[in-house]
Amino acid sequence: MPKDSKNRGEKPRQASSAVRKIVTALLIVAAFAVVVYLGVRKRGSRLDAFAKCLASKPAKMYGAYWCPHCADQKELFESSFQYVPYVECGVPGSRDEAQVCKDAGIKHFPTWEFAGGERQEGTLALQVLGAKTGCSLP
């Protein structure tokens, strides 16, 4: 058998091997992406009931878009923060405080207000919020 015919058979094998490697790598990346997505989605939705419970008690958070502690508080809730009653005290484009927050006497951010008018300032752990409201964490 001539050498040329032997080499011609190797090129298709090399190409199919490369395609197999690429497909395998893509499947691994896709599987990893699905696992991460489902993990984040489950974790975020895990706090939905807790956040909705806070709203029903009622508890609300006063904060400002420029406040780093408010951002920290929001991050604790992940995507479930959308259910937390929130009053934005920052006036866009400035460090002024919205009139609704001035009228409520808010001095520091974040400030949590609970049923009966009790307030607590600062970033609160979810366990503290649960204890203050009677809402249980999952």
PDB file of C-alpha atoms in Angstrom:
ATOM      1  CA  MET A   1       0.000   0.000   0.000  1.00  0.00           C
ATOM      2  CA  PRO A   2       1.471   3.412  -0.933  1.00  0.00           C
ATOM      3  CA  LYS A   3       2.193   5.917   1.825  1.00  0.00           C
ATOM      4  CA  ASP A   4      -0.106   8.527   0.284  1.00  0.00           C
ATOM      5  CA  SER A   5      -3.259   6.414   0.724  1.00  0.00           C
ATOM      6  CA  LYS A   6      -2.368   5.808   4.373  1.00  0.00           C
ATOM      7  CA  ASN A   7      -2.014   9.562   5.097  1.00  0.00           C
ATOM      8  CA  ARG A   8      -5.311  10.329   3.394  1.00  0.00           C
ATOM      9  CA  GLY A   9      -7.149   8.124   5.897  1.00  0.00           C
ATOM     10  CA  GLU A  10      -5.581   9.915   8.880  1.00  0.00           C
ATOM     11  CA  LYS A  11      -6.930  13.379   8.040  1.00  0.00           C
ATOM     12  CA  PRO A  12     -10.607  12.437   8.418  1.00  0.00           C
ATOM     13  CA  ARG A  13      -9.807  10.661  11.706  1.00  0.00           C
ATOM     14  CA  GLN A  14      -7.968  13.734  13.001  1.00  0.00           C
ATOM     15  CA  ALA A  15     -10.844  16.022  11.982  1.00  0.00           C
ATOM     16  CA  SER A  16     -13.472  13.805  13.609  1.00  0.00           C
ATOM     17  CA  SER A  17     -11.360  13.586  16.768  1.00  0.00           C
ATOM     18  CA  ALA A  18     -11.128  17.388  16.926  1.00  0.00           C
ATOM     19  CA  VAL A  19     -14.891  17.741  16.405  1.00  0.00           C
ATOM     20  CA  ARG A  20     -15.520  15.171  19.140  1.00  0.00           C
ATOM     21  CA  LYS A  21     -13.306  17.128  21.553  1.00  0.00           C
ATOM     22  CA  ILE A  22     -15.064  20.405  20.765  1.00  0.00           C
ATOM     23  CA  VAL A  23     -18.531  18.869  21.193  1.00  0.00           C
ATOM     24  CA  THR A  24     -17.481  17.283  24.485  1.00  0.00           C
ATOM     25  CA  ALA A  25     -16.105  20.587  25.772  1.00  0.00           C
ATOM     26  CA  LEU A  26     -19.306  22.415  24.767  1.00  0.00           C
ATOM     27  CA  LEU A  27     -21.450  19.808  26.528  1.00  0.00           C
ATOM     28  CA  ILE A  28     -19.402  20.164  29.702  1.00  0.00           C
ATOM     29  CA  VAL A  29     -19.696  23.966  29.622  1.00  0.00           C
ATOM     30  CA  ALA A  30     -23.459  23.740  28.964  1.00  0.00           C
ATOM     31  CA  ALA A  31     -23.958  21.284  31.831  1.00  0.00           C
ATOM     32  CA  PHE A  32     -22.000  23.539  34.187  1.00  0.00           C
ATOM     33  CA  ALA A  33     -24.054  26.579  33.112  1.00  0.00           C
ATOM     34  CA  VAL A  34     -27.322  24.714  33.780  1.00  0.00           C
ATOM     35  CA  VAL A  35     -26.157  23.647  37.246  1.00  0.00           C
ATOM     36  CA  VAL A  36     -25.102  27.208  38.143  1.00  0.00           C
ATOM     37  CA  TYR A  37     -28.351  28.679  36.809  1.00  0.00           C
ATOM     38  CA  LEU A  38     -30.517  26.225  38.721  1.00  0.00           C
ATOM     39  CA  GLY A  39     -28.485  26.726  41.897  1.00  0.00           C
ATOM     40  CA  VAL A  40     -28.786  30.519  41.765  1.00  0.00           C
ATOM     41  CA  ARG A  41     -32.456  30.377  40.824  1.00  0.00           C
ATOM     42  CA  LYS A  42     -33.280  27.956  43.634  1.00  0.00           C
ATOM     43  CA  ARG A  43     -31.273  29.944  46.178  1.00  0.00           C
ATOM     44  CA  GLY A  44     -32.903  33.235  45.225  1.00  0.00           C
ATOM     45  CA  SER A  45     -36.404  31.849  45.194  1.00  0.00           C
ATOM     46  CA  ARG A  46     -35.647  30.190  48.544  1.00  0.00           C
ATOM     47  CA  LEU A  47     -35.845  33.655  50.130  1.00  0.00           C
ATOM     48  CA  ASP A  48     -38.996  34.776  48.287  1.00  0.00           C
ATOM     49  CA  ALA A  49     -41.320  33.551  51.038  1.00  0.00           C
ATOM     50  CA  PHE A  50     -39.180  35.208  53.705  1.00  0.00           C
ATOM     51  CA  ALA A  51     -39.169  38.555  51.868  1.00  0.00           C
ATOM     52  CA  LYS A  52     -42.940  38.363  51.312  1.00  0.00           C
ATOM     53  CA  CYS A  53     -43.425  37.562  54.998  1.00  0.00           C
ATOM     54  CA  LEU A  54     -41.482  40.723  55.945  1.00  0.00           C
ATOM     55  CA  ALA A  55     -43.853  42.725  53.759  1.00  0.00           C
ATOM     56  CA  SER A  56     -46.883  41.216  55.458  1.00  0.00           C
ATOM     57  CA  LYS A  57     -45.728  42.078  59.016  1.00  0.00           C
ATOM     58  CA  PRO A  58     -45.151  45.033  57.956  1.00  0.00           C
ATOM     59  CA  ALA A  59     -41.449  45.743  57.848  1.00  0.00           C
ATOM     60  CA  LYS A  60     -39.857  48.159  55.421  1.00  0.00           C
ATOM     61  CA  MET A  61     -36.403  49.318  54.547  1.00  0.00           C
ATOM     62  CA  TYR A  62     -35.448  52.921  53.919  1.00  0.00           C
ATOM     63  CA  GLY A  63     -32.317  53.217  51.817  1.00  0.00           C
ATOM     64  CA  ALA A  64     -30.450  55.244  49.242  1.00  0.00           C
ATOM     65  CA  TYR A  65     -29.084  54.154  45.878  1.00  0.00           C
ATOM     66  CA  TRP A  66     -25.647  55.549  46.736  1.00  0.00           C
ATOM     67  CA  CYS A  67     -25.417  53.822  50.133  1.00  0.00           C
ATOM     68  CA  PRO A  68     -22.948  50.884  50.257  1.00  0.00           C
ATOM     69  CA  HIS A  69     -24.598  49.411  53.372  1.00  0.00           C
ATOM     70  CA  CYS A  70     -27.943  49.425  51.583  1.00  0.00           C
ATOM     71  CA  ALA A  71     -26.339  47.534  48.697  1.00  0.00           C
ATOM     72  CA  ASP A  72     -24.991  45.001  51.208  1.00  0.00           C
ATOM     73  CA  GLN A  73     -28.468  44.585  52.700  1.00  0.00           C
ATOM     74  CA  LYS A  74     -30.011  44.063  49.272  1.00  0.00           C
ATOM     75  CA  GLU A  75     -27.383  41.453  48.384  1.00  0.00           C
ATOM     76  CA  LEU A  76     -28.393  39.347  51.395  1.00  0.00           C
ATOM     77  CA  PHE A  77     -31.810  38.889  49.793  1.00  0.00           C
ATOM     78  CA  GLU A  78     -30.421  38.236  46.316  1.00  0.00           C
ATOM     79  CA  SER A  79     -33.201  38.320  43.706  1.00  0.00           C
ATOM     80  CA  SER A  80     -35.850  38.108  46.442  1.00  0.00           C
ATOM     81  CA  PHE A  81     -35.243  41.736  47.437  1.00  0.00           C
ATOM     82  CA  GLN A  82     -37.912  42.662  44.888  1.00  0.00           C
ATOM     83  CA  TYR A  83     -40.505  41.551  47.481  1.00  0.00           C
ATOM     84  CA  VAL A  84     -39.107  43.614  50.355  1.00  0.00           C
ATOM     85  CA  PRO A  85     -40.979  46.869  50.971  1.00  0.00           C
ATOM     86  CA  TYR A  86     -38.359  49.470  50.115  1.00  0.00           C
ATOM     87  CA  VAL A  87     -38.441  53.265  50.254  1.00  0.00           C
ATOM     88  CA  GLU A  88     -35.801  54.973  48.114  1.00  0.00           C
ATOM     89  CA  CYS A  89     -34.536  58.027  49.974  1.00  0.00           C
ATOM     90  CA  GLY A  90     -31.904  59.094  47.462  1.00  0.00           C
ATOM     91  CA  VAL A  91     -32.711  61.848  45.006  1.00  0.00           C
ATOM     92  CA  PRO A  92     -31.283  60.903  41.596  1.00  0.00           C
ATOM     93  CA  GLY A  93     -28.236  62.966  40.661  1.00  0.00           C
ATOM     94  CA  SER A  94     -27.578  64.264  44.183  1.00  0.00           C
ATOM     95  CA  ARG A  95     -26.926  63.279  47.778  1.00  0.00           C
ATOM     96  CA  ASP A  96     -30.180  64.938  48.876  1.00  0.00           C
ATOM     97  CA  GLU A  97     -32.800  63.008  50.793  1.00  0.00           C
ATOM     98  CA  ALA A  98     -36.318  62.512  49.429  1.00  0.00           C
ATOM     99  CA  GLN A  99     -39.020  64.418  51.259  1.00  0.00           C
ATOM    100  CA  VAL A 100     -40.864  61.213  52.238  1.00  0.00           C
ATOM    101  CA  CYS A 101     -37.763  60.125  54.182  1.00  0.00           C
ATOM    102  CA  LYS A 102     -37.287  63.530  55.768  1.00  0.00           C
ATOM    103  CA  ASP A 103     -40.916  63.460  56.878  1.00  0.00           C
ATOM    104  CA  ALA A 104     -40.387  59.966  58.335  1.00  0.00           C
ATOM    105  CA  GLY A 105     -37.357  61.230  60.283  1.00  0.00           C
ATOM    106  CA  ILE A 106     -34.860  58.858  58.648  1.00  0.00           C
ATOM    107  CA  LYS A 107     -31.314  59.851  59.623  1.00  0.00           C
ATOM    108  CA  HIS A 108     -29.157  56.879  58.534  1.00  0.00           C
ATOM    109  CA  PHE A 109     -29.250  54.239  55.814  1.00  0.00           C
ATOM    110  CA  PRO A 110     -30.401  51.581  55.804  1.00  0.00           C
ATOM    111  CA  THR A 111     -33.117  52.005  58.400  1.00  0.00           C
ATOM    112  CA  TRP A 112     -35.610  49.224  59.000  1.00  0.00           C
ATOM    113  CA  GLU A 113     -39.025  50.092  60.360  1.00  0.00           C
ATOM    114  CA  PHE A 114     -41.110  47.373  61.999  1.00  0.00           C
ATOM    115  CA  ALA A 115     -44.718  47.104  63.117  1.00  0.00           C
ATOM    116  CA  GLY A 116     -45.449  49.518  65.949  1.00  0.00           C
ATOM    117  CA  GLY A 117     -42.914  52.041  64.611  1.00  0.00           C
ATOM    118  CA  GLU A 118     -39.785  50.408  66.072  1.00  0.00           C
ATOM    119  CA  ARG A 119     -36.705  51.193  64.001  1.00  0.00           C
ATOM    120  CA  GLN A 120     -33.251  49.741  63.679  1.00  0.00           C
ATOM    121  CA  GLU A 121     -30.410  51.279  61.679  1.00  0.00           C
ATOM    122  CA  GLY A 122     -27.705  49.481  59.764  1.00  0.00           C
ATOM    123  CA  THR A 123     -27.354  46.313  57.737  1.00  0.00           C
ATOM    124  CA  LEU A 124     -29.289  43.593  59.563  1.00  0.00           C
ATOM    125  CA  ALA A 125     -28.667  39.864  59.279  1.00  0.00           C
ATOM    126  CA  LEU A 126     -31.611  37.920  57.899  1.00  0.00           C
ATOM    127  CA  GLN A 127     -31.817  36.071  61.223  1.00  0.00           C
ATOM    128  CA  VAL A 128     -32.286  39.409  63.044  1.00  0.00           C
ATOM    129  CA  LEU A 129     -35.022  40.428  60.610  1.00  0.00           C
ATOM    130  CA  GLY A 130     -36.691  37.070  61.163  1.00  0.00           C
ATOM    131  CA  ALA A 131     -36.555  37.480  64.947  1.00  0.00           C
ATOM    132  CA  LYS A 132     -37.968  41.023  64.766  1.00  0.00           C
ATOM    133  CA  THR A 133     -40.877  40.024  62.541  1.00  0.00           C
ATOM    134  CA  GLY A 134     -41.557  36.383  63.363  1.00  0.00           C
ATOM    135  CA  CYS A 135     -40.758  35.379  59.785  1.00  0.00           C
ATOM    136  CA  SER A 136     -38.848  32.125  59.491  1.00  0.00           C
ATOM    137  CA  LEU A 137     -35.927  31.585  57.202  1.00  0.00           C
ATOM    138  CA  PRO A 138     -35.975  28.544  54.949  1.00  0.00           C
TER     139      PRO A 138
END
